[in-house]
């Protein structure tokens, strides 16, 4: 499976948020690094079909990202998300399962599995408004995993997680990346150091570096800073 | 002969043949729908039915209470005032449509298989169909209380309701994050206008102007359809751009 962006551009009135980006994502974990305002969120929204590009295309094995077929294999965690006030954690997942088209029996089974996976078992029947930031984030991660997505796009997934939860999340993502496309955006370099097979670095809407990254090749943070400072355009 | 040599010789002797007609094999799998086979998903009808429990309970309560109130007022005081109460029914529909944006669920819903469009259309359909059906029953029940024909009672009930729905849909499209008070205010104003209209336009409910009411209804249905279509087709840009 391949997710391909070809000369992808998104321009707002007076700003180019994503500037002629071309790349192909394959199975494995890809980390998207960039400072705040680099265009990571816009790129992720384009890859999810939420935003329409000004020019260029995004396809997944020939499927257009605006198609229902593509959304059927997509799991997405936005940077910011909310919840309906009457929802418990379990209700939230069952609702998202319904919007993702899962039959009721599958939704019930998958919801229970994911609640356990993200460690929300004791709080599953409590209102989401009583959850801490980390618990809400784990709930968001769980909804992204509903329906066994083949393409998993997560925008700042580790935001709000405590150190123990971050480690657990990294292990989970490393496992998921074995047989699906996983794209994670972050500005925290250490989140990617041990799990990303591949890295993309963005600055001011442009892709300034992409390539494979192997744990043990050195200090990723120093590498990232050197790339940001040198701004070598591909 | 050591172990390594044996292993190498076995590997050479038993080398697996290279893949032949691999592309054709995958093409066939794809044609038969077996490539990247996904678990069964629900149909559009099942999806719409599945959305019913997610409509807020207060919307159902408000609709039922309003329909009962309109029926009672028609029976006790069958003037032209009860017709001005129908815009409040539209408030429930309008509040539902902006709910995803209000509670920041829109982005997740947009990226799901059924997408935000389907979620919003399902909600519009469920609440709209319930209210319209309820109003039809009320019209049939209260018709004997009036000296008007069934058609005229139908038009007098539907036009204020559709006017509020149309104006409210235009407002909701532009002010998604608002907590629904704007729509409630539009319904209130529509109700006030239709309640006050006979005072200034005494001829409004005369039989000869039935054609005018029918034209107004067609206009409102057209306006509402256009507004909803516009809303649905240009959903993503104003929300996240």
PDB file of N, CA and C in Angstrom, chain B residues 53-140:
ATOM      1  N   UNK B  53     -30.338   7.410  18.149  1.00  0.00           N
ATOM      2  CA  UNK B  53     -30.033   7.547  19.586  1.00  0.00           C
ATOM      3  C   UNK B  53     -29.094   8.707  19.911  1.00  0.00           C
ATOM      4  N   UNK B  54     -28.400   9.217  18.894  1.00  0.00           N
ATOM      5  CA  UNK B  54     -27.446  10.298  19.156  1.00  0.00           C
ATOM      6  C   UNK B  54     -28.058  11.693  19.009  1.00  0.00           C
ATOM      7  N   UNK B  55     -29.354  11.760  18.690  1.00  0.00           N
ATOM      8  CA  UNK B  55     -30.035  13.059  18.694  1.00  0.00           C
ATOM      9  C   UNK B  55     -30.330  13.374  20.160  1.00  0.00           C
ATOM     10  N   UNK B  56     -30.058  14.595  20.550  1.00  0.00           N
ATOM     11  CA  UNK B  56     -30.252  14.959  21.963  1.00  0.00           C
ATOM     12  C   UNK B  56     -31.708  14.748  22.390  1.00  0.00           C
ATOM     13  N   UNK B  57     -31.893  14.234  23.582  1.00  0.00           N
ATOM     14  CA  UNK B  57     -33.244  13.942  24.092  1.00  0.00           C
ATOM     15  C   UNK B  57     -34.087  15.211  24.194  1.00  0.00           C
ATOM     16  N   UNK B  58     -33.436  16.330  24.546  1.00  0.00           N
ATOM     17  CA  UNK B  58     -34.192  17.580  24.729  1.00  0.00           C
ATOM     18  C   UNK B  58     -34.830  18.042  23.418  1.00  0.00           C
ATOM     19  N   UNK B  59     -34.221  17.640  22.271  1.00  0.00           N
ATOM     20  CA  UNK B  59     -34.783  18.011  20.959  1.00  0.00           C
ATOM     21  C   UNK B  59     -36.128  17.308  20.768  1.00  0.00           C
ATOM     22  N   UNK B  60     -36.172  15.997  21.115  1.00  0.00           N
ATOM     23  CA  UNK B  60     -37.429  15.237  21.008  1.00  0.00           C
ATOM     24  C   UNK B  60     -38.472  15.822  21.966  1.00  0.00           C
ATOM     25  N   UNK B  61     -38.043  16.108  23.187  1.00  0.00           N
ATOM     26  CA  UNK B  61     -38.972  16.631  24.201  1.00  0.00           C
ATOM     27  C   UNK B  61     -39.537  17.975  23.739  1.00  0.00           C
ATOM     28  N   UNK B  62     -38.652  18.848  23.240  1.00  0.00           N
ATOM     29  CA  UNK B  62     -39.061  20.176  22.771  1.00  0.00           C
ATOM     30  C   UNK B  62     -40.072  20.039  21.622  1.00  0.00           C
ATOM     31  N   UNK B  63     -39.782  19.162  20.670  1.00  0.00           N
ATOM     32  CA  UNK B  63     -40.669  18.981  19.507  1.00  0.00           C
ATOM     33  C   UNK B  63     -42.043  18.484  19.953  1.00  0.00           C
ATOM     34  N   UNK B  64     -42.061  17.464  20.810  1.00  0.00           N
ATOM     35  CA  UNK B  64     -43.339  16.891  21.256  1.00  0.00           C
ATOM     36  C   UNK B  64     -44.138  17.931  22.037  1.00  0.00           C
ATOM     37  N   UNK B  65     -43.471  18.644  22.949  1.00  0.00           N
ATOM     38  CA  UNK B  65     -44.172  19.666  23.749  1.00  0.00           C
ATOM     39  C   UNK B  65     -44.735  20.774  22.853  1.00  0.00           C
ATOM     40  N   UNK B  66     -43.955  21.196  21.874  1.00  0.00           N
ATOM     41  CA  UNK B  66     -44.414  22.250  20.960  1.00  0.00           C
ATOM     42  C   UNK B  66     -45.625  21.790  20.151  1.00  0.00           C
ATOM     43  N   UNK B  67     -45.547  20.567  19.647  1.00  0.00           N
ATOM     44  CA  UNK B  67     -46.664  20.037  18.837  1.00  0.00           C
ATOM     45  C   UNK B  67     -47.935  19.927  19.694  1.00  0.00           C
ATOM     46  N   UNK B  68     -47.773  19.486  20.931  1.00  0.00           N
ATOM     47  CA  UNK B  68     -48.928  19.380  21.838  1.00  0.00           C
ATOM     48  C   UNK B  68     -49.475  20.769  22.166  1.00  0.00           C
ATOM     49  N   UNK B  69     -48.566  21.719  22.380  1.00  0.00           N
ATOM     50  CA  UNK B  69     -48.959  23.088  22.709  1.00  0.00           C
ATOM     51  C   UNK B  69     -49.729  23.719  21.536  1.00  0.00           C
ATOM     52  N   UNK B  70     -49.200  23.549  20.323  1.00  0.00           N
ATOM     53  CA  UNK B  70     -49.870  24.100  19.130  1.00  0.00           C
ATOM     54  C   UNK B  70     -51.273  23.485  19.005  1.00  0.00           C
ATOM     55  N   UNK B  71     -51.377  22.191  19.221  1.00  0.00           N
ATOM     56  CA  UNK B  71     -52.680  21.502  19.115  1.00  0.00           C
ATOM     57  C   UNK B  71     -53.657  22.083  20.137  1.00  0.00           C
ATOM     58  N   UNK B  72     -53.199  22.238  21.355  1.00  0.00           N
ATOM     59  CA  UNK B  72     -54.074  22.749  22.419  1.00  0.00           C
ATOM     60  C   UNK B  72     -54.522  24.176  22.150  1.00  0.00           C
ATOM     61  N   UNK B  73     -53.564  25.027  21.715  1.00  0.00           N
ATOM     62  CA  UNK B  73     -53.895  26.435  21.436  1.00  0.00           C
ATOM     63  C   UNK B  73     -54.906  26.506  20.280  1.00  0.00           C
ATOM     64  N   UNK B  74     -54.717  25.683  19.269  1.00  0.00           N
ATOM     65  CA  UNK B  74     -55.637  25.654  18.125  1.00  0.00           C
ATOM     66  C   UNK B  74     -57.044  25.272  18.585  1.00  0.00           C
ATOM     67  N   UNK B  75     -57.115  24.317  19.507  1.00  0.00           N
ATOM     68  CA  UNK B  75     -58.429  23.839  19.982  1.00  0.00           C
ATOM     69  C   UNK B  75     -59.102  24.877  20.878  1.00  0.00           C
ATOM     70  N   UNK B  76     -58.299  25.544  21.706  1.00  0.00           N
ATOM     71  CA  UNK B  76     -58.882  26.501  22.659  1.00  0.00           C
ATOM     72  C   UNK B  76     -59.106  27.878  22.033  1.00  0.00           C
ATOM     73  N   UNK B  77     -58.166  28.339  21.223  1.00  0.00           N
ATOM     74  CA  UNK B  77     -58.281  29.679  20.605  1.00  0.00           C
ATOM     75  C   UNK B  77     -57.916  29.594  19.129  1.00  0.00           C
ATOM     76  N   UNK B  78     -58.801  29.114  18.316  1.00  0.00           N
ATOM     77  CA  UNK B  78     -58.445  28.881  16.909  1.00  0.00           C
ATOM     78  C   UNK B  78     -58.361  30.143  16.045  1.00  0.00           C
ATOM     79  N   UNK B  79     -57.520  31.081  16.450  1.00  0.00           N
ATOM     80  CA  UNK B  79     -57.294  32.283  15.628  1.00  0.00           C
ATOM     81  C   UNK B  79     -56.111  32.047  14.702  1.00  0.00           C
ATOM     82  N   UNK B  80     -55.429  33.131  14.342  1.00  0.00           N
ATOM     83  CA  UNK B  80     -54.260  32.996  13.466  1.00  0.00           C
ATOM     84  C   UNK B  80     -52.948  32.884  14.253  1.00  0.00           C
ATOM     85  N   UNK B  81     -53.047  33.101  15.566  1.00  0.00           N
ATOM     86  CA  UNK B  81     -51.824  33.085  16.377  1.00  0.00           C
ATOM     87  C   UNK B  81     -51.122  31.719  16.444  1.00  0.00           C
ATOM     88  N   UNK B  82     -51.874  30.628  16.518  1.00  0.00           N
ATOM     89  CA  UNK B  82     -51.167  29.332  16.619  1.00  0.00           C
ATOM     90  C   UNK B  82     -50.213  29.077  15.453  1.00  0.00           C
ATOM     91  N   UNK B  83     -50.540  29.653  14.279  1.00  0.00           N
ATOM     92  CA  UNK B  83     -49.665  29.436  13.118  1.00  0.00           C
ATOM     93  C   UNK B  83     -48.269  30.027  13.342  1.00  0.00           C
ATOM     94  N   UNK B  84     -48.206  31.074  14.134  1.00  0.00           N
ATOM     95  CA  UNK B  84     -46.917  31.750  14.373  1.00  0.00           C
ATOM     96  C   UNK B  84     -46.015  30.968  15.325  1.00  0.00           C
ATOM     97  N   UNK B  85     -46.510  29.849  15.851  1.00  0.00           N
ATOM     98  CA  UNK B  85     -45.689  29.079  16.801  1.00  0.00           C
ATOM     99  C   UNK B  85     -44.809  28.036  16.100  1.00  0.00           C
ATOM    100  N   UNK B  86     -45.156  27.727  14.851  1.00  0.00           N
ATOM    101  CA  UNK B  86     -44.409  26.652  14.165  1.00  0.00           C
ATOM    102  C   UNK B  86     -42.926  26.967  13.950  1.00  0.00           C
ATOM    103  N   UNK B  87     -42.488  28.246  13.833  1.00  0.00           N
ATOM    104  CA  UNK B  87     -41.038  28.478  13.670  1.00  0.00           C
ATOM    105  C   UNK B  87     -40.188  27.871  14.784  1.00  0.00           C
ATOM    106  N   UNK B  88     -40.756  27.739  15.982  1.00  0.00           N
ATOM    107  CA  UNK B  88     -39.970  27.166  17.086  1.00  0.00           C
ATOM    108  C   UNK B  88     -39.589  25.709  16.839  1.00  0.00           C
ATOM    109  N   UNK B  89     -40.417  25.048  16.007  1.00  0.00           N
ATOM    110  CA  UNK B  89     -40.086  23.655  15.672  1.00  0.00           C
ATOM    111  C   UNK B  89     -38.767  23.581  14.893  1.00  0.00           C
ATOM    112  N   UNK B  90     -38.506  24.618  14.095  1.00  0.00           N
ATOM    113  CA  UNK B  90     -37.275  24.624  13.280  1.00  0.00           C
ATOM    114  C   UNK B  90     -36.027  24.753  14.152  1.00  0.00           C
ATOM    115  N   UNK B  91     -36.186  25.317  15.337  1.00  0.00           N
ATOM    116  CA  UNK B  91     -35.017  25.538  16.211  1.00  0.00           C
ATOM    117  C   UNK B  91     -34.293  24.223  16.507  1.00  0.00           C
ATOM    118  N   UNK B  92     -35.065  23.173  16.753  1.00  0.00           N
ATOM    119  CA  UNK B  92     -34.474  21.862  17.061  1.00  0.00           C
ATOM    120  C   UNK B  92     -33.588  21.363  15.934  1.00  0.00           C
ATOM    121  N   UNK B  93     -34.066  21.518  14.708  1.00  0.00           N
ATOM    122  CA  UNK B  93     -33.303  21.045  13.537  1.00  0.00           C
ATOM    123  C   UNK B  93     -32.020  21.871  13.411  1.00  0.00           C
ATOM    124  N   UNK B  94     -32.167  23.178  13.550  1.00  0.00           N
ATOM    125  CA  UNK B  94     -31.015  24.064  13.343  1.00  0.00           C
ATOM    126  C   UNK B  94     -29.934  23.839  14.398  1.00  0.00           C
ATOM    127  N   UNK B  95     -30.358  23.649  15.625  1.00  0.00           N
ATOM    128  CA  UNK B  95     -29.389  23.431  16.711  1.00  0.00           C
ATOM    129  C   UNK B  95     -28.618  22.118  16.466  1.00  0.00           C
ATOM    130  N   UNK B  96     -29.300  21.112  15.932  1.00  0.00           N
ATOM    131  CA  UNK B  96     -28.655  19.816  15.653  1.00  0.00           C
ATOM    132  C   UNK B  96     -27.585  19.907  14.575  1.00  0.00           C
ATOM    133  N   UNK B  97     -27.853  20.718  13.542  1.00  0.00           N
ATOM    134  CA  UNK B  97     -26.940  20.734  12.393  1.00  0.00           C
ATOM    135  C   UNK B  97     -25.571  21.316  12.736  1.00  0.00           C
ATOM    136  N   UNK B  98     -25.543  22.282  13.639  1.00  0.00           N
ATOM    137  CA  UNK B  98     -24.257  22.896  13.968  1.00  0.00           C
ATOM    138  C   UNK B  98     -23.527  22.199  15.105  1.00  0.00           C
ATOM    139  N   UNK B  99     -24.095  21.114  15.583  1.00  0.00           N
ATOM    140  CA  UNK B  99     -23.594  20.464  16.793  1.00  0.00           C
ATOM    141  C   UNK B  99     -22.140  19.960  16.659  1.00  0.00           C
ATOM    142  N   UNK B 100     -21.809  19.398  15.515  1.00  0.00           N
ATOM    143  CA  UNK B 100     -20.459  18.854  15.305  1.00  0.00           C
ATOM    144  C   UNK B 100     -19.406  19.937  15.432  1.00  0.00           C
ATOM    145  N   UNK B 101     -19.697  21.126  14.903  1.00  0.00           N
ATOM    146  CA  UNK B 101     -18.738  22.231  14.955  1.00  0.00           C
ATOM    147  C   UNK B 101     -18.655  22.805  16.360  1.00  0.00           C
ATOM    148  N   UNK B 102     -19.837  22.895  16.990  1.00  0.00           N
ATOM    149  CA  UNK B 102     -19.865  23.454  18.343  1.00  0.00           C
ATOM    150  C   UNK B 102     -19.007  22.650  19.313  1.00  0.00           C
ATOM    151  N   UNK B 103     -19.074  21.337  19.181  1.00  0.00           N
ATOM    152  CA  UNK B 103     -18.373  20.465  20.127  1.00  0.00           C
ATOM    153  C   UNK B 103     -17.066  19.906  19.581  1.00  0.00           C
ATOM    154  N   UNK B 104     -16.574  20.504  18.494  1.00  0.00           N
ATOM    155  CA  UNK B 104     -15.279  20.144  17.889  1.00  0.00           C
ATOM    156  C   UNK B 104     -15.187  18.659  17.521  1.00  0.00           C
ATOM    157  N   UNK B 105     -16.276  18.121  17.038  1.00  0.00           N
ATOM    158  CA  UNK B 105     -16.278  16.727  16.585  1.00  0.00           C
ATOM    159  C   UNK B 105     -16.183  16.661  15.051  1.00  0.00           C
ATOM    160  N   UNK B 106     -16.311  17.821  14.402  1.00  0.00           N
ATOM    161  CA  UNK B 106     -16.455  17.853  12.945  1.00  0.00           C
ATOM    162  C   UNK B 106     -15.262  17.231  12.205  1.00  0.00           C
ATOM    163  N   UNK B 107     -14.063  17.506  12.679  1.00  0.00           N
ATOM    164  CA  UNK B 107     -12.880  17.035  11.958  1.00  0.00           C
ATOM    165  C   UNK B 107     -12.782  15.506  11.970  1.00  0.00           C
ATOM    166  N   UNK B 108     -13.084  14.920  13.122  1.00  0.00           N
ATOM    167  CA  UNK B 108     -13.051  13.452  13.223  1.00  0.00           C
ATOM    168  C   UNK B 108     -14.164  12.834  12.395  1.00  0.00           C
ATOM    169  N   UNK B 109     -15.336  13.459  12.454  1.00  0.00           N
ATOM    170  CA  UNK B 109     -16.471  12.933  11.682  1.00  0.00           C
ATOM    171  C   UNK B 109     -16.196  13.051  10.181  1.00  0.00           C
ATOM    172  N   UNK B 110     -15.530  14.138   9.805  1.00  0.00           N
ATOM    173  CA  UNK B 110     -15.245  14.347   8.380  1.00  0.00           C
ATOM    174  C   UNK B 110     -14.347  13.235   7.826  1.00  0.00           C
ATOM    175  N   UNK B 111     -13.389  12.781   8.646  1.00  0.00           N
ATOM    176  CA  UNK B 111     -12.433  11.780   8.165  1.00  0.00           C
ATOM    177  C   UNK B 111     -12.963  10.348   8.282  1.00  0.00           C
ATOM    178  N   UNK B 112     -14.167  10.179   8.828  1.00  0.00           N
ATOM    179  CA  UNK B 112     -14.726   8.825   8.971  1.00  0.00           C
ATOM    180  C   UNK B 112     -15.424   8.408   7.682  1.00  0.00           C
ATOM    181  N   UNK B 113     -15.699   7.115   7.561  1.00  0.00           N
ATOM    182  CA  UNK B 113     -16.273   6.592   6.316  1.00  0.00           C
ATOM    183  C   UNK B 113     -17.541   7.335   5.895  1.00  0.00           C
ATOM    184  N   UNK B 114     -18.463   7.561   6.817  1.00  0.00           N
ATOM    185  CA  UNK B 114     -19.722   8.199   6.439  1.00  0.00           C
ATOM    186  C   UNK B 114     -19.600   9.717   6.324  1.00  0.00           C
ATOM    187  N   UNK B 115     -18.535  10.273   6.813  1.00  0.00           N
ATOM    188  CA  UNK B 115     -18.210  11.681   6.673  1.00  0.00           C
ATOM    189  C   UNK B 115     -19.217  12.609   7.340  1.00  0.00           C
ATOM    190  N   UNK B 116     -18.763  13.825   7.553  1.00  0.00           N
ATOM    191  CA  UNK B 116     -19.572  14.845   8.224  1.00  0.00           C
ATOM    192  C   UNK B 116     -20.846  15.168   7.450  1.00  0.00           C
ATOM    193  N   UNK B 117     -20.748  15.146   6.125  1.00  0.00           N
ATOM    194  CA  UNK B 117     -21.927  15.428   5.284  1.00  0.00           C
ATOM    195  C   UNK B 117     -23.065  14.466   5.625  1.00  0.00           C
ATOM    196  N   UNK B 118     -22.721  13.172   5.680  1.00  0.00           N
ATOM    197  CA  UNK B 118     -23.749  12.162   5.968  1.00  0.00           C
ATOM    198  C   UNK B 118     -24.305  12.339   7.370  1.00  0.00           C
ATOM    199  N   UNK B 119     -23.412  12.683   8.321  1.00  0.00           N
ATOM    200  CA  UNK B 119     -23.863  12.874   9.706  1.00  0.00           C
ATOM    201  C   UNK B 119     -24.876  14.014   9.761  1.00  0.00           C
ATOM    202  N   UNK B 120     -24.545  15.136   9.106  1.00  0.00           N
ATOM    203  CA  UNK B 120     -25.429  16.304   9.151  1.00  0.00           C
ATOM    204  C   UNK B 120     -26.733  16.053   8.403  1.00  0.00           C
ATOM    205  N   UNK B 121     -26.627  15.412   7.236  1.00  0.00           N
ATOM    206  CA  UNK B 121     -27.847  15.123   6.476  1.00  0.00           C
ATOM    207  C   UNK B 121     -28.744  14.151   7.237  1.00  0.00           C
ATOM    208  N   UNK B 122     -28.122  13.182   7.909  1.00  0.00           N
ATOM    209  CA  UNK B 122     -28.908  12.216   8.686  1.00  0.00           C
ATOM    210  C   UNK B 122     -29.661  12.928   9.804  1.00  0.00           C
ATOM    211  N   UNK B 123     -28.964  13.841  10.496  1.00  0.00           N
ATOM    212  CA  UNK B 123     -29.616  14.575  11.595  1.00  0.00           C
ATOM    213  C   UNK B 123     -30.743  15.452  11.068  1.00  0.00           C
ATOM    214  N   UNK B 124     -30.461  16.172   9.947  1.00  0.00           N
ATOM    215  CA  UNK B 124     -31.493  17.022   9.334  1.00  0.00           C
ATOM    216  C   UNK B 124     -32.715  16.189   8.971  1.00  0.00           C
ATOM    217  N   UNK B 125     -32.447  15.028   8.369  1.00  0.00           N
ATOM    218  CA  UNK B 125     -33.527  14.160   7.917  1.00  0.00           C
ATOM    219  C   UNK B 125     -34.343  13.633   9.100  1.00  0.00           C
ATOM    220  N   UNK B 126     -33.653  13.143  10.132  1.00  0.00           N
ATOM    221  CA  UNK B 126     -34.358  12.525  11.265  1.00  0.00           C
ATOM    222  C   UNK B 126     -35.241  13.556  11.982  1.00  0.00           C
ATOM    223  N   UNK B 127     -34.640  14.675  12.380  1.00  0.00           N
ATOM    224  CA  UNK B 127     -35.410  15.680  13.139  1.00  0.00           C
ATOM    225  C   UNK B 127     -36.437  16.348  12.225  1.00  0.00           C
ATOM    226  N   UNK B 128     -36.032  16.670  10.984  1.00  0.00           N
ATOM    227  CA  UNK B 128     -36.938  17.310  10.029  1.00  0.00           C
ATOM    228  C   UNK B 128     -38.135  16.421   9.727  1.00  0.00           C
ATOM    229  N   UNK B 129     -37.890  15.143   9.492  1.00  0.00           N
ATOM    230  CA  UNK B 129     -38.987  14.220   9.175  1.00  0.00           C
ATOM    231  C   UNK B 129     -39.927  14.061  10.370  1.00  0.00           C
ATOM    232  N   UNK B 130     -39.358  13.983  11.565  1.00  0.00           N
ATOM    233  CA  UNK B 130     -40.170  13.834  12.780  1.00  0.00           C
ATOM    234  C   UNK B 130     -41.078  15.056  12.965  1.00  0.00           C
ATOM    235  N   UNK B 131     -40.483  16.246  12.833  1.00  0.00           N
ATOM    236  CA  UNK B 131     -41.252  17.482  13.023  1.00  0.00           C
ATOM    237  C   UNK B 131     -42.326  17.641  11.952  1.00  0.00           C
ATOM    238  N   UNK B 132     -41.949  17.375  10.711  1.00  0.00           N
ATOM    239  CA  UNK B 132     -42.902  17.550   9.607  1.00  0.00           C
ATOM    240  C   UNK B 132     -44.054  16.565   9.747  1.00  0.00           C
ATOM    241  N   UNK B 133     -43.710  15.335  10.080  1.00  0.00           N
ATOM    242  CA  UNK B 133     -44.760  14.322  10.271  1.00  0.00           C
ATOM    243  C   UNK B 133     -45.677  14.718  11.436  1.00  0.00           C
ATOM    244  N   UNK B 134     -45.055  15.187  12.509  1.00  0.00           N
ATOM    245  CA  UNK B 134     -45.826  15.643  13.673  1.00  0.00           C
ATOM    246  C   UNK B 134     -46.753  16.788  13.306  1.00  0.00           C
ATOM    247  N   UNK B 135     -46.232  17.711  12.518  1.00  0.00           N
ATOM    248  CA  UNK B 135     -47.023  18.878  12.108  1.00  0.00           C
ATOM    249  C   UNK B 135     -48.198  18.452  11.221  1.00  0.00           C
ATOM    250  N   UNK B 136     -47.954  17.463  10.367  1.00  0.00           N
ATOM    251  CA  UNK B 136     -49.026  16.944   9.489  1.00  0.00           C
ATOM    252  C   UNK B 136     -50.168  16.370  10.348  1.00  0.00           C
ATOM    253  N   UNK B 137     -49.779  15.621  11.379  1.00  0.00           N
ATOM    254  CA  UNK B 137     -50.793  15.022  12.273  1.00  0.00           C
ATOM    255  C   UNK B 137     -51.567  16.131  12.982  1.00  0.00           C
ATOM    256  N   UNK B 138     -50.823  17.153  13.454  1.00  0.00           N
ATOM    257  CA  UNK B 138     -51.465  18.288  14.137  1.00  0.00           C
ATOM    258  C   UNK B 138     -52.449  18.981  13.183  1.00  0.00           C
ATOM    259  N   UNK B 139     -52.029  19.186  11.947  1.00  0.00           N
ATOM    260  CA  UNK B 139     -52.892  19.855  10.952  1.00  0.00           C
ATOM    261  C   UNK B 139     -54.202  19.071  10.784  1.00  0.00           C
ATOM    262  N   UNK B 140     -54.080  17.765  10.675  1.00  0.00           N
ATOM    263  CA  UNK B 140     -55.276  16.925  10.501  1.00  0.00           C
ATOM    264  C   UNK B 140     -56.178  16.985  11.743  1.00  0.00           C
TER     265      UNK B 140
END
